[in-house]
XYZ file of C-alpha atoms in Angstrom:
535
model
C 9.964 38.091 -77.339
C 8.963 36.404 -80.537
C 6.653 33.462 -80.160
C 3.201 32.544 -79.013
C 0.324 30.607 -80.472
C 1.426 30.152 -84.021
C 4.612 28.369 -82.962
C 3.048 26.011 -80.419
C 2.324 23.295 -82.927
C -0.637 22.023 -80.902
C -3.459 23.715 -82.738
C -4.132 25.816 -79.668
C -4.981 28.953 -81.600
C -7.546 27.155 -83.709
C -9.844 26.379 -80.812
C -9.477 29.719 -79.042
C -11.608 32.774 -79.640
C -10.797 36.361 -78.812
C -11.800 37.962 -75.541
C -11.496 41.599 -76.589
C -14.803 43.425 -77.016
C -15.703 45.099 -80.257
C -15.551 48.890 -80.196
C -19.275 49.211 -79.463
C -19.262 46.641 -76.670
C -19.500 47.721 -73.050
C -16.839 46.372 -70.750
C -18.594 44.174 -68.223
C -17.535 44.589 -64.615
C -17.416 42.127 -61.816
C -20.414 41.530 -59.636
C -20.168 39.775 -56.337
C -20.978 36.117 -56.801
C -19.448 32.852 -57.804
C -15.769 33.203 -58.642
C -15.689 30.482 -61.257
C -18.707 31.945 -63.069
C -17.117 35.378 -63.073
C -13.917 33.915 -64.458
C -15.904 32.227 -67.218
C -17.535 35.562 -68.019
C -14.027 36.932 -68.518
C -13.313 34.012 -70.866
C -11.352 31.497 -68.803
C -12.086 28.169 -67.190
C -10.894 27.460 -63.666
C -7.582 25.562 -63.858
C -5.792 26.620 -60.694
C -6.856 25.640 -57.191
C -9.028 28.398 -55.713
C -8.264 28.049 -52.020
C -6.621 31.307 -50.909
C -8.399 33.425 -48.319
C -8.224 37.211 -48.117
C -5.480 36.830 -45.492
C -3.481 34.451 -47.686
C -3.730 36.792 -50.695
C -2.565 39.698 -48.551
C 0.244 37.626 -47.058
C 1.804 36.823 -50.436
C 1.829 40.483 -51.464
C 2.973 41.761 -48.081
C 5.896 39.337 -48.097
C 6.860 40.476 -51.608
C 6.887 44.136 -50.587
C 8.780 42.998 -47.466
C 9.961 46.216 -45.862
C 12.793 44.353 -44.123
C 14.063 43.180 -47.512
C 13.792 46.449 -49.388
C 14.926 48.814 -46.644
C 17.774 46.632 -45.392
C 19.290 46.087 -48.834
C 18.954 49.750 -49.922
C 19.684 51.436 -46.585
C 23.073 52.408 -47.994
C 21.282 54.488 -50.643
C 19.221 56.295 -48.035
C 22.287 57.072 -45.895
C 24.282 58.306 -48.897
C 21.618 60.584 -50.319
C 20.217 62.726 -47.545
C 20.550 60.364 -44.612
C 17.912 60.468 -41.847
C 15.855 63.336 -43.301
C 15.432 61.681 -46.695
C 14.522 58.338 -45.147
C 12.269 59.518 -42.313
C 10.235 61.967 -44.406
C 10.728 60.456 -47.834
C 9.228 57.106 -46.815
C 5.734 58.358 -45.857
C 5.655 60.669 -48.896
C 6.551 57.899 -51.323
C 4.162 55.640 -49.413
C 1.284 58.053 -49.954
C 1.988 58.344 -53.682
C 2.319 54.561 -53.940
C -1.049 54.213 -52.227
C -2.622 56.274 -55.023
C -1.192 53.816 -57.553
C -2.413 50.868 -55.481
C -5.920 52.290 -55.079
C -6.294 52.710 -58.836
C -4.967 49.219 -59.500
C -7.315 47.764 -56.890
C -10.334 49.315 -58.578
C -9.424 47.737 -61.927
C -8.562 44.434 -60.237
C -12.064 44.310 -58.803
C -13.536 44.578 -62.300
C -11.191 42.009 -63.876
C -10.034 39.409 -61.294
C -7.768 37.260 -63.486
C -4.195 35.984 -63.118
C -3.200 38.014 -66.165
C -3.680 41.138 -64.135
C -2.225 44.250 -65.703
C -2.012 43.155 -69.344
C -5.556 41.746 -69.293
C -6.799 45.028 -67.826
C -5.056 47.026 -70.551
C -6.567 44.855 -73.272
C -10.111 45.164 -71.978
C -9.839 48.877 -71.275
C -8.533 49.703 -74.758
C -11.078 47.721 -76.798
C -10.632 45.691 -79.964
C -8.486 48.100 -81.951
C -5.783 49.035 -79.456
C -6.286 46.173 -76.994
C -3.786 43.683 -78.441
C -0.946 46.224 -78.560
C -1.811 47.533 -75.077
C -1.789 43.985 -73.707
C 1.505 43.206 -75.458
C 3.439 46.197 -74.137
C 1.941 46.030 -70.611
C 2.454 42.293 -70.315
C 6.090 42.325 -71.343
C 6.985 45.238 -69.064
C 5.223 43.410 -66.242
C 6.809 39.994 -66.682
C 10.340 41.249 -67.383
C 9.999 43.564 -64.384
C 8.973 40.597 -62.258
C 11.897 38.510 -63.469
C 14.164 41.426 -62.544
C 12.576 41.616 -59.086
C 13.178 37.907 -58.455
C 16.753 38.270 -59.692
C 17.392 41.304 -57.517
C 15.823 39.872 -54.348
C 17.598 36.518 -54.502
C 20.909 38.097 -55.471
C 20.546 40.429 -52.475
C 20.085 37.380 -50.266
C 23.179 35.751 -51.774
C 25.170 38.893 -50.985
C 23.801 38.986 -47.440
C 24.798 35.357 -46.900
C 28.303 36.327 -47.991
C 28.329 39.219 -45.485
C 27.070 36.961 -42.666
C 29.894 34.509 -43.413
C 32.384 37.394 -43.494
C 31.314 38.711 -40.076
C 31.054 35.220 -38.573
C 34.657 34.479 -39.491
C 36.142 37.661 -38.031
C 35.018 40.474 -40.298
C 36.995 42.191 -43.014
C 39.485 43.598 -40.534
C 39.848 40.318 -38.671
C 40.750 38.002 -41.521
C 37.162 37.006 -42.292
C 36.306 34.994 -45.401
C 35.215 37.066 -48.397
C 33.452 34.960 -50.993
C 34.287 35.495 -54.656
C 31.690 36.547 -57.201
C 31.504 32.920 -58.355
C 30.592 31.737 -54.862
C 27.942 34.461 -54.615
C 26.372 33.392 -57.915
C 26.403 29.796 -56.660
C 24.534 30.956 -53.541
C 22.096 32.730 -55.843
C 21.489 29.581 -57.877
C 20.924 27.495 -54.741
C 18.421 30.012 -53.376
C 16.507 30.061 -56.656
C 16.435 26.250 -56.665
C 14.911 26.217 -53.178
C 12.328 28.783 -54.203
C 11.354 26.788 -57.284
C 11.044 23.640 -55.181
C 8.769 25.367 -52.655
C 6.646 26.829 -55.436
C 6.184 23.354 -56.883
C 4.151 22.429 -53.809
C 0.327 22.691 -53.797
C -1.064 26.180 -53.227
C -2.209 25.212 -49.709
C 1.451 24.917 -48.693
C 2.281 28.260 -50.312
C -0.643 29.804 -48.457
C 0.859 28.556 -45.171
C 4.352 29.808 -46.032
C 2.927 33.116 -47.208
C 1.150 33.719 -43.916
C 4.256 32.640 -42.018
C 6.259 35.120 -44.119
C 3.845 37.954 -43.339
C 4.069 37.200 -39.615
C 7.873 36.987 -39.820
C 8.055 40.382 -41.519
C 5.879 42.075 -38.917
C 7.499 40.437 -35.869
C 10.978 40.813 -37.391
C 10.515 44.538 -37.901
C 9.430 45.089 -34.290
C 12.234 42.921 -32.908
C 14.923 44.750 -34.897
C 13.563 48.284 -34.479
C 13.509 47.821 -30.693
C 16.460 45.496 -30.068
C 19.179 47.151 -32.180
C 18.929 50.721 -30.785
C 18.321 49.304 -27.297
C 21.542 47.277 -27.403
C 23.676 50.019 -28.972
C 25.759 51.884 -26.379
C 25.703 55.072 -28.429
C 22.401 56.179 -29.889
C 21.485 59.072 -32.115
C 19.394 61.858 -30.632
C 15.841 62.557 -31.775
C 17.109 65.809 -33.272
C 19.624 63.878 -35.381
C 17.059 61.324 -36.579
C 14.449 63.912 -37.538
C 16.594 66.837 -38.730
C 20.046 65.683 -39.902
C 20.503 65.986 -43.659
C 23.557 64.278 -45.105
C 25.029 66.185 -48.051
C 28.399 64.440 -47.901
C 28.783 61.904 -50.677
C 31.577 60.909 -52.982
C 29.425 61.249 -56.073
C 29.902 64.968 -56.671
C 26.229 65.803 -55.997
C 25.690 68.860 -53.792
C 22.234 70.127 -54.739
C 19.904 69.345 -51.830
C 16.809 68.672 -53.948
C 18.770 66.372 -56.234
C 20.104 64.464 -53.206
C 16.587 64.008 -51.841
C 15.339 62.729 -55.205
C 18.060 60.071 -55.360
C 17.382 59.094 -51.755
C 13.730 58.367 -52.577
C 14.821 55.374 -54.633
C 15.212 53.403 -51.393
C 11.533 53.873 -50.587
C 10.186 53.360 -54.086
C 12.242 50.223 -54.684
C 10.817 48.727 -51.499
C 7.192 49.649 -52.224
C 6.711 47.552 -55.340
C 5.496 44.091 -56.279
C 1.957 44.571 -54.988
C 0.489 43.464 -58.324
C 0.926 39.971 -56.831
C -2.567 40.149 -55.329
C -3.972 40.555 -58.830
C -1.952 37.635 -60.210
C -3.256 35.421 -57.396
C -6.953 36.230 -57.967
C -7.701 32.983 -59.831
C -6.598 31.173 -56.678
C -8.386 33.526 -54.265
C -11.902 33.192 -52.919
C -14.180 36.194 -53.567
C -11.434 37.489 -55.812
C -13.217 40.658 -56.919
C -13.188 41.816 -53.297
C -10.197 40.097 -51.721
C -7.784 40.864 -54.578
C -8.236 44.642 -54.160
C -8.109 44.254 -50.373
C -4.785 42.457 -50.711
C -3.276 45.279 -52.758
C -4.405 48.122 -50.504
C -3.813 46.445 -47.139
C -0.332 45.243 -48.144
C 0.697 48.771 -49.134
C -0.900 50.445 -46.119
C 0.522 48.107 -43.508
C 3.938 48.174 -45.214
C 3.991 51.969 -44.969
C 3.334 51.901 -41.221
C 5.661 49.006 -40.424
C 8.396 50.334 -42.705
C 8.394 53.762 -41.102
C 8.808 52.184 -37.698
C 11.727 50.122 -38.994
C 13.446 53.196 -40.457
C 13.050 55.145 -37.218
C 14.260 52.303 -35.014
C 17.360 51.487 -37.022
C 18.274 55.145 -37.623
C 18.443 55.727 -33.861
C 21.434 53.352 -33.927
C 23.236 55.421 -36.617
C 26.091 57.684 -35.543
C 28.846 57.832 -38.146
C 27.479 57.646 -41.704
C 30.842 57.832 -43.536
C 32.183 54.902 -41.498
C 29.076 52.784 -42.103
C 29.495 53.291 -45.853
C 33.255 52.726 -45.830
C 34.162 49.521 -47.668
C 37.009 48.989 -45.189
C 34.724 48.384 -42.212
C 34.115 44.851 -40.927
C 30.996 44.369 -43.072
C 32.739 45.608 -46.208
C 30.559 48.718 -46.446
C 27.222 46.901 -46.059
C 25.662 49.589 -43.847
C 22.801 47.724 -42.182
C 25.100 44.801 -41.349
C 27.692 47.123 -39.825
C 24.996 48.843 -37.732
C 23.826 45.531 -36.278
C 27.367 44.274 -35.786
C 28.609 47.428 -34.009
C 25.530 47.644 -31.782
C 26.189 44.244 -30.238
C 29.969 44.493 -30.292
C 29.881 47.792 -28.399
C 27.683 46.270 -25.714
C 28.958 42.698 -25.409
C 32.406 42.814 -27.018
C 31.255 40.483 -29.796
C 29.099 41.004 -32.845
C 27.441 37.573 -32.768
C 24.099 39.115 -31.873
C 24.401 41.361 -34.915
C 24.845 38.393 -37.228
C 21.781 36.809 -35.591
C 19.801 39.963 -36.475
C 21.084 39.691 -40.036
C 19.675 36.164 -40.007
C 16.229 37.633 -39.291
C 16.671 39.875 -42.318
C 17.905 36.938 -44.384
C 14.827 34.818 -43.627
C 12.587 37.761 -44.600
C 14.451 38.118 -47.903
C 14.109 34.374 -48.481
C 10.340 34.579 -48.024
C 10.249 37.635 -50.280
C 12.024 35.747 -53.061
C 9.728 32.757 -52.602
C 6.625 34.921 -52.985
C 8.176 36.735 -55.948
C 8.514 33.425 -57.772
C 4.872 32.644 -56.916
C 3.655 35.893 -58.475
C 6.127 35.614 -61.343
C 4.976 32.137 -62.302
C 1.270 33.090 -62.261
C 1.952 35.990 -64.591
C 3.930 33.729 -66.941
C 1.129 31.140 -66.791
C -1.546 33.695 -67.700
C 0.498 35.468 -70.395
C 1.335 32.177 -72.081
C -2.292 31.021 -71.785
C -3.081 33.936 -74.089
C -0.330 32.930 -76.504
C 2.045 35.834 -75.882
C 5.094 33.861 -74.725
C 7.472 31.832 -76.880
C 6.482 28.142 -76.530
C 3.264 29.160 -74.797
C 1.900 25.618 -74.526
C 4.938 24.724 -72.399
C 4.673 27.720 -70.079
C 1.007 27.393 -69.157
C 1.032 23.681 -68.346
C -0.606 22.878 -64.991
C 0.304 19.708 -63.062
C -1.933 17.393 -60.996
C -1.590 19.693 -57.966
C -2.972 22.542 -60.116
C 0.383 24.343 -60.038
C 1.811 26.016 -63.190
C 4.951 23.956 -62.775
C 6.766 24.894 -65.971
C 6.158 28.594 -65.359
C 7.724 28.184 -61.902
C 10.933 26.542 -63.084
C 11.127 28.583 -66.293
C 10.883 31.860 -64.385
C 13.603 30.765 -61.975
C 15.875 29.758 -64.865
C 15.473 33.178 -66.498
C 16.189 34.956 -63.221
C 19.394 32.951 -62.827
C 20.479 33.846 -66.365
C 19.852 37.529 -65.625
C 22.102 37.278 -62.562
C 24.950 35.793 -64.609
C 25.619 39.283 -65.998
C 27.114 40.123 -62.582
C 30.078 37.885 -63.394
C 31.021 40.073 -66.317
C 30.012 43.501 -65.092
C 28.187 44.788 -62.035
C 27.244 47.824 -64.135
C 25.414 45.562 -66.602
C 23.761 43.709 -63.743
C 22.558 46.921 -62.096
C 21.190 48.100 -65.437
C 19.210 44.894 -65.783
C 17.725 44.889 -62.295
C 16.852 48.595 -62.582
C 13.886 47.360 -64.610
C 12.600 45.913 -61.331
C 11.391 49.346 -60.231
C 10.828 51.468 -63.326
C 9.729 48.615 -65.612
C 7.178 47.386 -63.087
C 5.801 50.847 -62.461
C 5.372 51.481 -66.174
C 3.308 48.279 -66.281
C 1.313 49.546 -63.285
C 0.630 52.934 -64.878
C -0.457 51.776 -68.352
C -3.833 50.220 -67.416
C -4.519 53.122 -65.023
C -3.824 55.551 -67.881
C -6.171 53.626 -70.182
C -8.782 53.626 -67.409
C -8.771 57.441 -67.066
C -8.609 58.103 -70.820
C -9.941 55.563 -73.320
C -12.228 53.797 -70.818
C -13.215 56.892 -68.878
C -16.908 56.443 -69.750
C -17.151 52.757 -70.639
C -15.508 51.297 -67.523
C -18.041 49.585 -65.251
C -16.895 49.128 -61.687
C -16.567 45.985 -59.647
C -17.562 45.632 -55.976
C -14.579 47.754 -54.939
C -14.380 51.218 -56.495
C -13.256 54.771 -55.753
C -16.528 56.469 -56.615
C -16.272 60.106 -57.660
C -12.554 60.149 -56.861
C -11.640 57.444 -59.365
C -10.353 59.733 -62.128
C -8.554 62.086 -59.737
C -6.728 59.250 -57.981
C -5.936 57.651 -61.342
C -4.363 60.799 -62.751
C -2.285 61.336 -59.599
C -1.027 57.750 -59.936
C -0.106 58.173 -63.606
C 1.686 61.475 -63.007
C 3.629 59.999 -60.091
C 4.882 57.091 -62.200
C 5.843 59.511 -64.967
C 7.735 61.604 -62.396
C 9.724 58.748 -60.887
C 10.518 57.364 -64.341
C 12.223 60.648 -65.186
C 13.839 61.249 -61.789
C 15.298 57.775 -61.433
C 16.803 58.001 -64.889
C 18.946 61.001 -63.963
C 22.724 60.697 -63.384
C 23.684 59.459 -59.915
C 27.215 60.884 -59.947
C 29.193 63.762 -61.484
C 31.163 63.976 -63.622
C 29.400 61.213 -65.546
C 31.596 58.355 -66.719
C 31.173 54.825 -68.026
C 31.617 53.452 -64.508
C 29.027 55.640 -62.775
C 26.512 56.182 -65.575
C 22.899 55.492 -64.593
C 21.967 52.790 -67.080
C 18.289 52.713 -66.085
C 17.098 54.689 -69.140
C 19.274 52.490 -71.354
C 17.803 49.293 -69.910
C 14.200 50.494 -69.928
C 14.584 52.117 -73.339
C 16.165 48.959 -74.708
C 13.299 46.858 -73.357
C 10.757 49.248 -74.881
C 12.548 49.049 -78.228
C 12.490 45.237 -78.185
C 8.815 45.135 -77.211
C 7.701 47.589 -79.886
C 9.951 46.067 -82.553
C 8.669 42.573 -81.875
C 5.135 43.909 -82.177
C 5.745 45.704 -85.465
C 7.642 42.909 -87.180
C 5.824 39.895 -85.795
C 3.307 39.941 -82.969
C 0.800 42.303 -84.605
C 0.182 39.615 -87.217
C -0.844 36.900 -84.741
C -1.313 38.220 -81.201
C -4.940 39.259 -80.777
C -4.926 39.890 -77.044
C -6.505 37.740 -74.327
C -8.165 34.597 -75.684
C -10.557 32.188 -74.056
C -9.605 28.665 -73.087
C -13.237 27.618 -72.839
C -14.242 25.236 -75.633
C -17.147 26.538 -77.691
């Protein structure tokens, strides 16, 4: 994490001035008006193409949350820890708490509509003294968390492709082809390459794909939640779906509350990535209004659509131990086995099930594409402020006004993160665990600064929470603190090297690197957000 302005060699730092206010300055909030003028007030000139509508901004974020992606790839977790009860009731609860986080973020986004998003907010909210450090720690948690999200999403798609091939060639019990870990990583690399290529297109194309992705997610959810239980010959009863609590797991965990806590990870992993609306604000029209709308609407609609998906699919669940058994045709991939069995029981062949998996696969593909979009905008903004190694390289914009180097650089880092899976799946899981906890720490930091240091100095933008701002903010901060602790607990007993939850190790290691790099280097040269407007 060493690097930034002093190593660019282009004299960038010399012509930039600081954007952080002095201690006595009042933080200026957004007023409705010209987007480019507001951006200049925040210290930046317009470099990216501002052509996204409110719908397009929402679409990018909604496709990143992608309930089909998150719930399908973590459905095994929900079945293992609590089963139907944890999923059916845990989802709306986690959704409500996530909405508190989103509401607080939306309020700050309205005041500071810049691509930097979270780290810029932290800098402005903390003032001149603490601003640089706040921006440094928030920014690095945010960008590493985003890289982990891209890695996790695209690796999940690579694994799903492998499962589709397995089922299409006869299944595990019918001599189907099981790809090696090297083939899976090759799939992963190919998917990342396609995502980088798509993100190299002008933003108008990404706007189209983003809206197509949002439509695919909504239609896909309704198709699957209706079709799969309708086709299945044996369906679960309403009593089973709404009351059955699965305590049977092979992880040695018997405490009901503990089981529920672990089962919530499925919901919280899915409901993340909504900071994308903030990172797209410099490309969004009426950003101080439409950015916040994108955050809130993406979360709200995802909660409703996701709950319907959980209910629909769970009505097709009968035998949880069999679905999780690695000796079934899908190799223990629960959602794939559910789809496969539903069609095989009705038609004698599971081809329809693999077609349904294709719907999921396309949704995951769109999710990964949008993740790279958000990822690259964050890298562009962070490097524009000199925080990234070789910053002048990262924030280069091409003739189509696309941060092209940030796109390909982010994809390259995500591929390198996935390479750890070749050596150890434990190491890989530890790395991608930052996707949830690391991101949420980045979400909570500016909210915490808003309700503490900037409690009186914060001036609202067009969107605000009024008298409930501090209350909602504190609920959001406490929720993130809670999940950070809960999701760092052991996931199996007795604890061993093979089943140890490495989340606290990964997050703690990242925190150590961030703070160490600040103490020994960055504090001497990183001064927080800096203007790129010549003075």
